[in-house]
Short mmCIF file of C-alpha atoms in Angstrom, two decimals:
data_model
loop_
_atom_site.label_atom_id
_atom_site.label_comp_id
_atom_site.label_asym_id
_atom_site.label_seq_id
_atom_site.Cartn_x
_atom_site.Cartn_y
_atom_site.Cartn_z
CA MET F 1 9.60 -1.14 8.51
CA ASP F 2 9.37 1.29 5.81
CA VAL F 3 7.73 -0.98 2.90
CA ARG F 4 7.80 0.73 0.34
CA ALA F 5 12.39 1.05 0.17
CA GLU F 6 11.99 -2.66 1.88
CA LEU F 7 10.45 -3.88 -1.82
CA LEU F 8 12.34 -2.32 -4.28
CA ASP F 9 15.04 -2.82 -2.48
CA LEU F 10 14.44 -7.14 -2.69
CA LYS F 11 13.08 -6.07 -6.50
CA LEU F 12 17.08 -5.32 -6.64
CA ARG F 13 17.76 -8.54 -5.51
CA VAL F 14 16.06 -10.58 -7.51
CA GLU F 15 17.75 -9.16 -10.38
CA ASP F 16 20.10 -9.50 -9.29
CA LEU F 17 19.82 -13.35 -8.81
CA GLU F 18 18.25 -13.62 -12.33
CA THR F 19 21.65 -12.04 -13.86
CA THR F 20 23.43 -13.68 -12.18
CA MET F 21 21.34 -16.87 -13.33
CA GLU F 22 21.21 -15.49 -16.47
CA HIS F 23 25.21 -15.62 -16.73
CA GLY F 24 25.31 -18.89 -14.87
CA GLY F 25 26.91 -17.69 -11.77
CA GLU F 26 28.66 -19.51 -9.16
CA LEU F 27 25.28 -21.78 -7.12
CA GLU F 28 26.84 -21.02 -3.67
CA ARG F 29 26.27 -17.10 -5.09
CA GLN F 30 22.77 -18.57 -6.50
CA VAL F 31 21.62 -19.28 -3.01
CA ILE F 32 22.24 -17.64 -0.80
CA LEU F 33 20.67 -14.38 -2.56
CA LEU F 34 17.55 -16.69 -2.71
CA HIS F 35 17.52 -18.13 0.87
CA GLU F 36 17.71 -14.28 1.57
CA ILE F 37 14.88 -13.48 -0.66
CA ALA F 38 12.59 -15.68 0.49
CA GLU F 39 13.83 -14.37 4.30
CA ARG F 40 13.22 -10.32 3.38
CA SER F 41 9.64 -11.85 0.80
CA MET F 42 7.91 -13.50 3.95
CA LYS F 43 9.01 -10.47 5.61
CA LEU F 44 7.07 -8.33 3.29
CA GLN F 45 4.10 -10.13 3.43
CA ALA F 46 3.74 -9.81 7.11
CA GLY F 47 4.93 -5.39 6.77
CA LEU F 48 2.22 -5.36 3.83
CA ALA F 49 0.14 -7.41 6.45
CA THR F 50 0.06 -5.26 8.98
CA MET F 51 -0.33 -1.82 6.99
CA GLN F 52 -3.11 -3.14 4.78
CA SER F 53 -4.84 -3.90 9.05
CA GLN F 54 -3.52 -0.14 10.09
CA ILE F 55 -5.10 0.90 6.39
CA ASP F 56 -8.65 -1.12 8.09
CA GLN F 57 -8.39 0.56 10.97
CA ALA F 58 -7.95 3.99 9.73
CA VAL F 59 -10.70 3.47 7.88
CA VAL F 60 -12.47 2.40 11.01
CA GLU F 61 -12.06 4.84 13.12
CA PHE F 62 -12.38 7.59 9.99
CA THR F 63 -15.27 6.56 9.55
CA GLU F 64 -17.31 7.32 12.82
CA GLU F 65 -14.96 10.11 12.62
CA PHE F 66 -16.96 11.26 9.37
CA ALA F 67 -20.01 10.31 11.49
CA ALA F 68 -19.92 12.48 14.46
CA MET F 69 -18.34 15.16 11.32
CA GLY F 70 -22.01 15.19 9.94
CA ILE F 71 -23.86 14.77 13.70
CA GLU F 72 -22.64 17.87 13.97
CA VAL F 73 -23.14 18.82 10.62
CA GLU F 74 -26.43 18.31 11.61
CA SER F 75 -26.89 20.60 14.34
CA VAL F 76 -25.86 23.46 12.54
CA ARG F 77 -27.94 22.74 9.88
CA ARG F 78 -30.81 23.36 12.75
CA ALA F 79 -28.74 26.72 13.72
CA MET F 80 -28.51 28.48 10.30
CA THR F 81 -31.68 27.82 8.41
CA GLU F 82 -31.36 30.96 7.04
CA ARG F 83 -28.34 29.39 4.75
CA PRO F 84 -29.00 25.92 3.75
CA ASP F 85 -26.29 26.60 1.00
CA LEU F 86 -23.19 27.05 2.74
CA ILE F 87 -24.01 23.54 4.65
CA GLU F 88 -23.86 22.22 0.83
CA GLU F 89 -21.06 23.94 0.09
CA LEU F 90 -19.39 22.11 3.85
CA ARG F 91 -20.65 18.98 2.82
CA ALA F 92 -19.18 18.95 -1.28
CA GLN F 93 -15.68 19.81 1.16
CA LEU F 94 -15.17 17.38 3.52
CA SER F 95 -16.04 14.17 0.27
CA ILE F 96 -14.27 16.00 -1.66
CA GLU F 97 -10.97 14.89 0.88
CA VAL F 98 -12.98 11.65 2.26
CA ASP F 99 -12.42 10.51 -1.91
CA LYS F 100 -8.83 12.21 -2.02
CA PHE F 101 -7.69 10.52 1.13
CA ARG F 102 -8.85 7.05 0.23
CA LYS F 103 -7.67 7.26 -3.20
CA GLN F 104 -4.58 8.29 -1.72
CA TRP F 105 -4.06 5.43 0.22
CA ARG F 106 -5.85 2.86 -2.14
CA ARG F 107 -2.72 4.20 -4.56
CA GLU F 108 0.31 3.69 -1.56
CA PHE F 109 -1.04 0.35 -1.35
CA ASP F 110 -2.52 -0.94 -5.06
CA PHE F 111 1.44 0.02 -5.32
CA LEU F 112 2.78 -1.96 -3.10
CA ARG F 113 0.87 -5.37 -4.13
CA SER F 114 1.62 -4.83 -7.46
CA GLU F 115 5.36 -4.31 -7.00
CA ALA F 116 5.18 -7.83 -4.46
CA MET F 117 3.28 -9.72 -7.09
CA ASP F 118 6.21 -8.52 -9.57
CA MET F 119 8.84 -10.27 -7.11
CA ASN F 120 6.33 -13.51 -6.35
CA ILE F 121 6.38 -13.93 -10.29
CA LYS F 122 10.01 -13.35 -11.62
CA LEU F 123 11.56 -14.82 -8.14
CA ASP F 124 8.29 -18.17 -9.21
CA ARG F 125 10.30 -17.74 -12.70
CA LEU F 126 13.16 -17.89 -10.78
CA LEU F 127 12.74 -20.76 -8.44
CA LYS F 128 12.16 -23.20 -12.01
CA ARG F 129 15.61 -22.47 -13.33
CA THR F 130 17.46 -23.04 -10.07
CA PRO F 131 18.56 -27.40 -10.49
#
């Protein structure tokens, strides 16, 4: 499931519903849109939960790999006692790459969560208007 595409498409449906309600569109169309939005929202929330689980698993795996890399760095450190500055450079580079990876995934997840919350607010507002 392409969560980003689904979320953006769902937001368009919510805006369509909002426009229909504001301009006194037919009730049957509003009900159809509302049911479609509710069903797709549930699927989207399940997709987000799956994505969060996958991110959590990736973080665990990455942490394990990082720990294993730390062991290898330690063995390299022992082998290269004449170049201690090289080890620190490697450690700093690895730290930068780990931070980039975490920030990238966090930004993506935060974007999706923000869009979903925005859509939920609109849905709540629209549901309060529904007769």
